[in-house]
Amino acid sequence: MSSRRHVVITQFGPPEVLTLTTEALPEPGANEAQLRQTAIGFNFIDVYQRKGAYPLPLPTGLGFEAAGVVEAVGSGVSDLQVGDRVAYMNAGVGAYADWRNVPADRLVRLPDSVSDEAAASLLFKGMTAQYLLRKTHAVQPGDLLLVHSAAGGVGQILTRWAAALGATVIGTTGSPHKREAALAAGCEAVIDLTDAAWPQAFLEATGGRKARVVYDAVGKDTLIRSLDCAAPFGLVVSYGGASGPAPAIEPELLNKKGCLFLTRPSVFPHNADVRTFRANAADLFDAIGKGHVRVDIGERFPLDRIAAAHAAAEARRIVGALLITP
Ligand SMILES: NC(=O)c1ccc[n+]([C@@H]2O[C@H](COP(=O)([O-])OP(=O)(O)OC[C@H]3O[C@@H](n4cnc5c(N)ncnc54)[C@H](OP(=O)(O)O)[C@@H]3O)[C@@H](O)[C@H]2O)c1
C-alpha cells in the first residue's frame, strides 16, 4: 500500500468541514506499527474537536480509536508482529483513516473473544467506563448511581458494567425512544430529561434516596441540578459537556448541597503509560468475556460519509455506538 485515505479539517465548523483526502503512506517509523484499519470508532469528543470547542492546531485529522491488523513494524518494535489484531484509543487524533502508523506502545493486542468492530466501537468508551467505576469511584454492590445519557455510547457500557457489579442504576435519556435501550442496559428506572422536573422524577423513582455517585457528561443543561440528586458526601462526576461546557461551581455550593465531592476526570491520564493502559484494557476485555460489557452498534457509516455520521450523532439520533468503516 503506497497511499492512504484519511479525514482532515482545515477549519473548525459544521460536519461539512470533514474532508476525505488521499496522501502517500509513509513507512512506519522507529517504535511504530503500520495498521490496515478495519473499523474506526466515533466518540463525542470528535464533535467538540471538529467544532473547535476543544481546539487543535490546524490542519488536523480527527478520531481517537480504531482496530486493525499490523501490516509492518518499524525498528525497535519487539512486542507486536505482522498479522496481530490490535486496537488503540490513546494515540492522538487521526483515527479516521484506512491506514495509519501508530506508536506501538499505544496498541493493545485483541483477544479472540473481541472482534475488530467491537474493539473499535467500545475501547475508548469502555476504558472511560473502566476508570469511572474502578478509580473515580470503586463501585460496590448496593451503590445507587445516577447515569445521564444511559442509552448513549459510554452510558450503556457504564450502566451494564455497574449493574453487573451489583449497583442500582437510574438512567436518564433525552428522548423517549432511547428508554428501552437504557432499560436493556440495566437501568432500574429511566428518567426523561425533557421533563423539567427530572430531579424530582429521579427522587420519586428511588423512594427519596439520593445517589452515591452521579455520572454527568451532559454538562451545561444538567450539572447544577445533578447536585440535587447526590446523597450527602456523595460524588458528582462531570466528565463531559454534550449540551455545552459545564458551568462554573463555587465550592460553597457543594457545602450547601450536602458536602459533596465534585471531580472532572479524563480517560487519557488514566491510560498514560503502556503498562497501565494494557492492564486497564485487560480488565475491560475480562468484563467483555464475562458479559458485563457489550456493545450495541447503533449505526455504521463508511469513511466517505463521515459528515453524515457527525450530523447524526449531533442530532442525538444514534442509540448505542456509531461505527465508521474504512
Ligand atoms: N472525560 C472522559 O474521559 C470522557 C471519555 C469519553 C466520553 N466522554 C463524554 O461522555 C459523553 C458520552 O460520549 P459518547 O461518545 O458515548 O457519546 P454519546 O453518549 O453516544 O452521545 C452523547 C449523548 O449526550 C446526550 N446529550 C445531551 N444533550 C445533548 C446535546 N445538546 N447534544 C447532543 N447530545 C446531547 C445525548 O443523549 P440523550 O439524548 O439521551 O440525552 C447523546 O446521546 C460525552 O459528553 C463525551 O464527551 C468523556
CSV table of C-alpha atoms and ligand atoms in Angstrom, one decimal:
chain,number,residue,atom,x,y,z
A,1,MET,CA,0.0,0.0,0.0
A,2,SER,CA,1.6,3.3,-1.0
A,3,SER,CA,-1.3,5.7,-0.3
A,4,ARG,CA,-3.9,6.1,2.3
A,5,ARG,CA,-7.2,7.9,2.7
A,6,HIS,CA,-7.8,10.0,5.8
A,7,VAL,CA,-10.1,12.7,7.0
A,8,VAL,CA,-8.7,16.2,7.7
A,9,ILE,CA,-10.2,19.5,8.7
A,10,THR,CA,-8.6,22.9,7.8
A,11,GLN,CA,-11.1,24.9,9.8
A,12,PHE,CA,-13.5,24.4,12.7
A,13,GLY,CA,-17.1,24.2,11.9
A,14,PRO,CA,-20.1,22.1,10.9
A,15,PRO,CA,-19.8,18.4,9.7
A,16,GLU,CA,-19.1,19.6,6.2
A,17,VAL,CA,-15.6,20.7,7.2
A,18,LEU,CA,-14.7,17.0,7.4
A,19,THR,CA,-12.8,16.3,4.2
A,20,LEU,CA,-11.6,12.9,2.9
A,21,THR,CA,-8.2,13.2,1.3
A,22,THR,CA,-5.6,10.8,-0.2
A,23,GLU,CA,-1.9,11.1,0.7
A,24,ALA,CA,1.2,9.0,0.5
A,25,LEU,CA,1.5,6.3,3.2
A,26,PRO,CA,4.9,6.6,4.9
A,27,GLU,CA,6.8,3.6,6.1
A,28,PRO,CA,6.4,3.0,9.9
A,29,GLY,CA,9.0,4.9,11.9
A,30,ALA,CA,11.0,3.7,14.8
A,31,ASN,CA,8.7,2.2,17.5
A,32,GLU,CA,5.7,2.4,15.2
A,33,ALA,CA,3.4,-0.2,13.8
A,34,GLN,CA,1.6,0.2,10.5
A,35,LEU,CA,-2.1,-0.7,10.6
A,36,ARG,CA,-4.5,-1.6,8.0
A,37,GLN,CA,-7.6,-0.3,9.9
A,38,THR,CA,-10.7,-2.5,9.7
A,39,ALA,CA,-13.1,-0.5,12.0
A,40,ILE,CA,-13.0,3.0,13.4
A,41,GLY,CA,-14.8,4.3,16.5
A,42,PHE,CA,-16.7,7.5,16.8
A,43,ASN,CA,-16.7,9.5,20.1
A,44,PHE,CA,-18.5,12.6,21.1
A,45,ILE,CA,-15.1,14.3,21.8
A,46,ASP,CA,-14.6,14.2,18.0
A,47,VAL,CA,-17.5,16.7,17.6
A,48,TYR,CA,-16.1,19.0,20.3
A,49,GLN,CA,-12.8,19.0,18.4
A,50,ARG,CA,-14.4,19.5,14.9
A,51,LYS,CA,-16.2,22.5,16.2
A,52,GLY,CA,-13.2,23.9,18.0
A,53,ALA,CA,-14.7,23.6,21.4
A,54,TYR,CA,-11.5,21.6,22.2
A,55,PRO,CA,-9.2,23.5,19.8
A,56,LEU,CA,-6.5,21.6,17.9
A,57,PRO,CA,-3.7,23.1,15.7
A,58,LEU,CA,-5.0,23.1,12.1
A,59,PRO,CA,-4.9,21.3,9.7
A,60,THR,CA,-5.6,18.2,11.7
A,61,GLY,CA,-7.0,14.7,11.5
A,62,LEU,CA,-9.7,13.5,13.9
A,63,GLY,CA,-10.7,10.4,15.7
A,64,PHE,CA,-9.2,8.6,18.7
A,65,GLU,CA,-9.9,4.9,18.2
A,66,ALA,CA,-9.7,2.2,15.7
A,67,ALA,CA,-8.9,-1.5,15.3
A,68,GLY,CA,-6.9,-3.2,12.6
A,69,VAL,CA,-4.2,-5.6,11.5
A,70,VAL,CA,-0.4,-4.9,11.9
A,71,GLU,CA,1.0,-5.0,8.3
A,72,ALA,CA,4.5,-3.7,9.1
A,73,VAL,CA,6.6,-2.7,12.1
A,74,GLY,CA,9.4,-0.1,12.4
A,75,SER,CA,12.7,-0.6,14.2
A,76,GLY,CA,12.5,-1.2,17.9
A,77,VAL,CA,9.1,-2.9,17.9
A,78,SER,CA,9.5,-6.2,19.7
A,79,ASP,CA,6.1,-7.0,21.2
A,80,LEU,CA,4.0,-6.9,18.1
A,81,GLN,CA,4.2,-8.9,14.9
A,82,VAL,CA,2.8,-8.6,11.4
A,83,GLY,CA,-0.7,-10.2,11.4
A,84,ASP,CA,-1.6,-9.2,15.0
A,85,ARG,CA,-5.1,-7.9,15.5
A,86,VAL,CA,-4.8,-4.7,17.6
A,87,ALA,CA,-6.7,-1.6,18.7
A,88,TYR,CA,-5.9,1.8,20.2
A,89,MET,CA,-7.8,4.7,21.8
A,90,ASN,CA,-5.0,6.9,23.1
A,91,ALA,CA,-2.6,7.6,20.2
A,92,GLY,CA,-3.6,11.2,19.4
A,93,VAL,CA,-6.1,12.3,16.8
A,94,GLY,CA,-6.1,10.8,13.3
A,95,ALA,CA,-8.0,7.5,13.6
A,96,TYR,CA,-10.4,8.5,10.7
A,97,ALA,CA,-8.2,6.7,8.1
A,98,ASP,CA,-7.9,3.4,6.3
A,99,TRP,CA,-4.2,3.0,7.1
A,100,ARG,CA,-2.2,4.6,9.9
A,101,ASN,CA,1.2,4.4,11.6
A,102,VAL,CA,0.7,4.2,15.4
A,103,PRO,CA,3.3,4.2,18.2
A,104,ALA,CA,3.5,0.5,19.3
A,105,ASP,CA,3.1,1.3,23.0
A,106,ARG,CA,-0.4,2.7,22.2
A,107,LEU,CA,-1.6,-0.6,20.8
A,108,VAL,CA,-3.2,-3.5,22.6
A,109,ARG,CA,-3.5,-6.9,21.1
A,110,LEU,CA,-7.1,-8.1,20.8
A,111,PRO,CA,-8.1,-11.5,22.3
A,112,ASP,CA,-10.1,-13.8,20.0
A,113,SER,CA,-13.3,-13.0,22.0
A,114,VAL,CA,-13.2,-9.3,21.0
A,115,SER,CA,-13.9,-8.6,17.3
A,116,ASP,CA,-12.4,-5.7,15.4
A,117,GLU,CA,-15.8,-4.0,15.3
A,118,ALA,CA,-16.4,-4.5,19.0
A,119,ALA,CA,-12.9,-3.1,19.8
A,120,ALA,CA,-13.3,0.0,17.6
A,121,SER,CA,-16.7,0.8,18.9
A,122,LEU,CA,-16.0,0.2,22.6
A,123,LEU,CA,-12.3,0.6,23.5
A,124,PHE,CA,-12.5,4.4,24.1
A,125,LYS,CA,-15.9,4.3,25.7
A,126,GLY,CA,-15.1,1.1,27.7
A,127,MET,CA,-11.9,2.4,29.0
A,128,THR,CA,-13.8,5.5,30.1
A,129,ALA,CA,-16.4,3.3,31.9
A,130,GLN,CA,-13.4,1.3,33.4
A,131,TYR,CA,-11.8,4.2,35.2
A,132,LEU,CA,-15.2,5.8,36.1
A,133,LEU,CA,-16.3,2.7,38.0
A,134,ARG,CA,-12.9,1.4,39.2
A,135,LYS,CA,-11.0,4.6,40.1
A,136,THR,CA,-13.2,7.7,40.2
A,137,HIS,CA,-15.4,5.6,42.5
A,138,ALA,CA,-14.9,1.9,43.2
A,139,VAL,CA,-18.5,0.8,42.5
A,140,GLN,CA,-19.8,-1.5,45.3
A,141,PRO,CA,-22.9,-3.8,45.4
A,142,GLY,CA,-25.8,-1.7,46.7
A,143,ASP,CA,-24.5,1.7,45.4
A,144,LEU,CA,-27.2,3.9,44.0
A,145,LEU,CA,-25.9,5.6,40.8
A,146,LEU,CA,-27.5,8.2,38.5
A,147,VAL,CA,-26.1,7.8,35.0
A,148,HIS,CA,-27.0,10.5,32.5
A,149,SER,CA,-27.4,9.6,28.7
A,150,ALA,CA,-27.7,6.0,29.8
A,151,ALA,CA,-28.6,4.9,26.2
A,152,GLY,CA,-25.5,6.6,24.8
A,153,GLY,CA,-22.1,5.0,24.0
A,154,VAL,CA,-20.4,5.4,27.3
A,155,GLY,CA,-23.7,5.5,29.1
A,156,GLN,CA,-24.8,2.0,28.1
A,157,ILE,CA,-21.4,0.4,28.9
A,158,LEU,CA,-21.2,2.2,32.3
A,159,THR,CA,-24.7,1.2,33.2
A,160,ARG,CA,-24.3,-2.5,32.2
A,161,TRP,CA,-21.0,-2.9,33.9
A,162,ALA,CA,-22.1,-1.1,37.1
A,163,ALA,CA,-25.3,-3.2,37.3
A,164,ALA,CA,-23.1,-6.3,36.9
A,165,LEU,CA,-21.1,-5.1,39.9
A,166,GLY,CA,-24.3,-5.0,41.9
A,167,ALA,CA,-25.1,-1.3,41.8
A,168,THR,CA,-28.6,0.1,41.2
A,169,VAL,CA,-28.5,2.4,38.2
A,170,ILE,CA,-31.1,5.0,37.4
A,171,GLY,CA,-30.6,6.4,34.0
A,172,THR,CA,-31.7,9.5,32.1
A,173,THR,CA,-32.3,9.9,28.3
A,174,GLY,CA,-33.0,12.9,26.2
A,175,SER,CA,-35.9,11.3,24.3
A,176,PRO,CA,-38.5,8.6,25.0
A,177,HIS,CA,-37.3,6.3,22.1
A,178,LYS,CA,-34.0,5.7,24.0
A,179,ARG,CA,-35.8,4.5,27.1
A,180,GLU,CA,-35.9,0.8,26.1
A,181,ALA,CA,-32.1,0.8,25.3
A,182,ALA,CA,-31.4,2.3,28.7
A,183,LEU,CA,-33.6,-0.3,30.4
A,184,ALA,CA,-32.0,-3.1,28.4
A,185,ALA,CA,-28.5,-1.9,29.5
A,186,GLY,CA,-29.5,-2.5,33.1
A,187,CYS,CA,-31.2,0.7,34.4
A,188,GLU,CA,-33.8,0.0,37.1
A,189,ALA,CA,-35.7,3.2,36.1
A,190,VAL,CA,-35.2,5.7,33.3
A,191,ILE,CA,-35.9,9.4,33.7
A,192,ASP,CA,-36.9,11.6,30.8
A,193,LEU,CA,-34.5,14.6,30.7
A,194,THR,CA,-37.0,16.7,28.7
A,195,ASP,CA,-39.3,16.8,31.8
A,196,ALA,CA,-38.1,20.0,33.5
A,197,ALA,CA,-38.9,18.3,36.9
A,198,TRP,CA,-36.4,15.4,36.2
A,199,PRO,CA,-34.6,15.7,39.6
A,200,GLN,CA,-38.0,15.2,41.3
A,201,ALA,CA,-38.7,12.3,39.0
A,202,PHE,CA,-35.4,10.7,40.0
A,203,LEU,CA,-36.3,11.0,43.7
A,204,GLU,CA,-39.7,9.5,43.1
A,205,ALA,CA,-38.1,6.6,41.3
A,206,THR,CA,-35.8,5.9,44.2
A,207,GLY,CA,-38.3,6.5,47.0
A,208,GLY,CA,-36.5,9.7,48.1
A,209,ARG,CA,-33.0,8.1,48.2
A,210,LYS,CA,-30.2,10.1,46.6
A,211,ALA,CA,-27.3,8.8,44.6
A,212,ARG,CA,-23.9,7.8,45.9
A,213,VAL,CA,-22.5,8.9,42.6
A,214,VAL,CA,-23.9,11.0,39.7
A,215,TYR,CA,-22.2,10.5,36.4
A,216,ASP,CA,-22.9,13.5,34.3
A,217,ALA,CA,-21.4,14.1,30.8
A,218,VAL,CA,-24.3,16.3,29.6
A,219,GLY,CA,-22.8,19.3,31.3
A,220,LYS,CA,-24.4,22.7,30.7
A,221,ASP,CA,-28.1,21.5,30.8
A,222,THR,CA,-27.8,19.2,33.8
A,223,LEU,CA,-24.8,19.7,36.1
A,224,ILE,CA,-26.3,22.2,38.6
A,225,ARG,CA,-29.4,20.1,39.1
A,226,SER,CA,-27.3,16.9,39.3
A,227,LEU,CA,-26.0,18.3,42.6
A,228,ASP,CA,-29.6,17.9,43.9
A,229,CYS,CA,-29.5,14.2,43.1
A,230,ALA,CA,-26.4,13.3,45.1
A,231,ALA,CA,-26.5,12.0,48.7
A,232,PRO,CA,-24.7,13.9,51.5
A,233,PHE,CA,-20.9,13.3,51.0
A,234,GLY,CA,-21.8,11.9,47.6
A,235,LEU,CA,-19.7,12.3,44.4
A,236,VAL,CA,-20.7,14.2,41.3
A,237,VAL,CA,-18.6,13.3,38.3
A,238,SER,CA,-18.6,15.8,35.5
A,239,TYR,CA,-16.9,14.0,32.6
A,240,GLY,CA,-18.2,15.8,29.5
A,241,GLY,CA,-20.4,18.5,28.1
A,242,ALA,CA,-22.6,17.1,25.3
A,243,SER,CA,-25.0,20.0,25.8
A,244,GLY,CA,-22.2,22.6,26.2
A,245,PRO,CA,-19.5,23.2,28.8
A,246,ALA,CA,-20.5,22.5,32.4
A,247,PRO,CA,-21.0,25.8,34.4
A,248,ALA,CA,-18.5,27.1,37.0
A,249,ILE,CA,-19.4,25.9,40.5
A,250,GLU,CA,-18.5,27.8,43.7
A,251,PRO,CA,-17.1,25.4,46.4
A,252,GLU,CA,-19.6,26.8,48.8
A,253,LEU,CA,-22.4,25.4,46.7
A,254,LEU,CA,-21.0,21.9,47.3
A,255,ASN,CA,-21.3,22.5,51.0
A,256,LYS,CA,-24.9,23.7,50.7
A,257,LYS,CA,-25.9,20.7,48.6
A,258,GLY,CA,-24.5,18.2,51.2
A,259,CYS,CA,-20.7,18.4,51.5
A,260,LEU,CA,-20.5,16.9,48.0
A,261,PHE,CA,-17.3,15.9,46.1
A,262,LEU,CA,-17.0,17.1,42.5
A,263,THR,CA,-14.5,15.9,40.0
A,264,ARG,CA,-13.8,16.4,36.3
A,265,PRO,CA,-11.7,13.4,35.1
A,266,SER,CA,-10.5,12.3,31.7
A,267,VAL,CA,-9.7,8.9,30.1
A,268,PHE,CA,-6.2,10.0,28.8
A,269,PRO,CA,-4.3,10.5,32.1
A,270,HIS,CA,-5.8,7.2,33.3
A,271,ASN,CA,-4.1,5.4,30.5
A,272,ALA,CA,-0.9,7.5,30.1
A,273,ASP,CA,1.7,4.7,30.3
A,274,VAL,CA,1.7,1.4,28.4
A,275,ARG,CA,1.5,-0.9,31.4
A,276,THR,CA,-1.5,0.9,33.0
A,277,PHE,CA,-3.1,1.1,29.5
A,278,ARG,CA,-2.8,-2.6,28.8
A,279,ALA,CA,-3.8,-3.6,32.4
A,280,ASN,CA,-6.9,-1.4,32.1
A,281,ALA,CA,-7.6,-2.9,28.7
A,282,ALA,CA,-7.2,-6.4,30.1
A,283,ASP,CA,-9.8,-5.5,32.8
A,284,LEU,CA,-12.2,-4.3,30.1
A,285,PHE,CA,-11.6,-7.4,27.9
A,286,ASP,CA,-12.3,-9.6,31.0
A,287,ALA,CA,-15.6,-7.7,31.6
A,288,ILE,CA,-16.5,-8.3,27.9
A,289,GLY,CA,-15.7,-12.0,28.3
A,290,LYS,CA,-18.0,-12.2,31.4
A,291,GLY,CA,-20.8,-10.4,29.5
A,292,HIS,CA,-20.6,-7.4,31.8
A,293,VAL,CA,-19.7,-5.2,28.9
A,294,ARG,CA,-21.2,-5.4,25.4
A,295,VAL,CA,-21.5,-3.1,22.5
A,296,ASP,CA,-24.7,-2.3,20.7
A,297,ILE,CA,-23.7,-0.7,17.3
A,298,GLY,CA,-26.5,1.8,16.5
A,299,GLU,CA,-25.4,2.7,13.0
A,300,ARG,CA,-22.5,2.2,10.6
A,301,PHE,CA,-21.2,4.9,8.2
A,302,PRO,CA,-18.4,4.4,5.6
A,303,LEU,CA,-15.4,6.8,5.9
A,304,ASP,CA,-16.7,8.8,2.9
A,305,ARG,CA,-19.9,9.6,4.8
A,306,ILE,CA,-18.1,10.9,7.9
A,307,ALA,CA,-20.0,14.2,7.7
A,308,ALA,CA,-23.3,12.4,7.8
A,309,ALA,CA,-22.1,10.4,10.8
A,310,HIS,CA,-21.3,13.5,12.8
A,311,ALA,CA,-24.6,15.1,11.9
A,312,ALA,CA,-26.5,12.0,13.1
A,313,ALA,CA,-24.6,12.0,16.4
A,314,GLU,CA,-25.2,15.7,17.0
A,315,ALA,CA,-28.9,15.3,16.3
A,316,ARG,CA,-28.9,12.8,19.2
A,317,ARG,CA,-30.3,10.2,16.7
A,318,ILE,CA,-27.9,7.3,17.5
A,319,VAL,CA,-28.8,4.7,20.1
A,320,GLY,CA,-25.7,2.9,21.2
A,321,ALA,CA,-22.4,3.2,19.4
A,322,LEU,CA,-21.7,4.7,15.9
A,323,LEU,CA,-19.1,2.8,13.8
A,324,ILE,CA,-17.1,4.0,10.9
A,325,THR,CA,-15.9,1.6,8.2
A,326,PRO,CA,-12.8,2.4,6.2
B,1,LIG,N1,-14.0,12.5,30.4
B,1,LIG,C1,-13.8,11.4,29.7
B,1,LIG,O1,-12.8,10.7,30.0
B,1,LIG,C2,-14.7,11.1,28.6
B,1,LIG,C3,-14.4,10.0,27.8
B,1,LIG,C4,-15.3,9.6,26.8
B,1,LIG,C5,-16.5,10.3,26.7
B,1,LIG,N2,-16.7,11.4,27.5
B,1,LIG,C6,-18.0,12.1,27.4
B,1,LIG,O2,-19.1,11.2,27.6
B,1,LIG,C7,-20.2,11.7,26.8
B,1,LIG,C8,-20.7,10.5,26.0
B,1,LIG,O3,-19.8,10.2,25.0
B,1,LIG,P1,-20.2,9.2,23.8
B,1,LIG,O4,-19.1,9.3,22.8
B,1,LIG,O5,-20.5,7.9,24.4
B,1,LIG,O6,-21.4,9.9,23.2
B,1,LIG,P2,-23.0,9.5,23.2
B,1,LIG,O7,-23.4,9.3,24.6
B,1,LIG,O8,-23.2,8.4,22.3
B,1,LIG,O9,-23.6,10.8,22.7
B,1,LIG,C9,-23.8,12.0,23.6
B,1,LIG,C10,-25.1,11.9,24.3
B,1,LIG,O10,-25.3,13.1,25.0
B,1,LIG,C11,-26.6,13.4,25.2
B,1,LIG,N3,-26.9,14.8,25.0
B,1,LIG,C12,-27.4,15.6,25.9
B,1,LIG,N4,-27.5,16.8,25.5
B,1,LIG,C13,-27.1,16.8,24.2
B,1,LIG,C14,-26.9,17.8,23.2
B,1,LIG,N5,-27.3,19.1,23.4
B,1,LIG,N6,-26.4,17.5,22.0
B,1,LIG,C15,-26.0,16.2,21.8
B,1,LIG,N7,-26.1,15.2,22.7
B,1,LIG,C16,-26.6,15.5,23.9
B,1,LIG,C17,-27.4,12.5,24.2
B,1,LIG,O11,-28.1,11.5,24.9
B,1,LIG,P3,-29.6,11.8,25.3
B,1,LIG,O12,-30.3,12.3,24.1
B,1,LIG,O13,-30.1,10.5,25.8
B,1,LIG,O14,-29.5,12.9,26.4
B,1,LIG,C18,-26.3,11.8,23.4
B,1,LIG,O15,-26.6,10.5,23.1
B,1,LIG,C19,-19.8,12.9,26.0
B,1,LIG,O16,-20.1,14.1,26.7
B,1,LIG,C20,-18.2,12.7,26.0
B,1,LIG,O17,-17.6,13.9,25.8
B,1,LIG,C21,-15.9,11.8,28.4
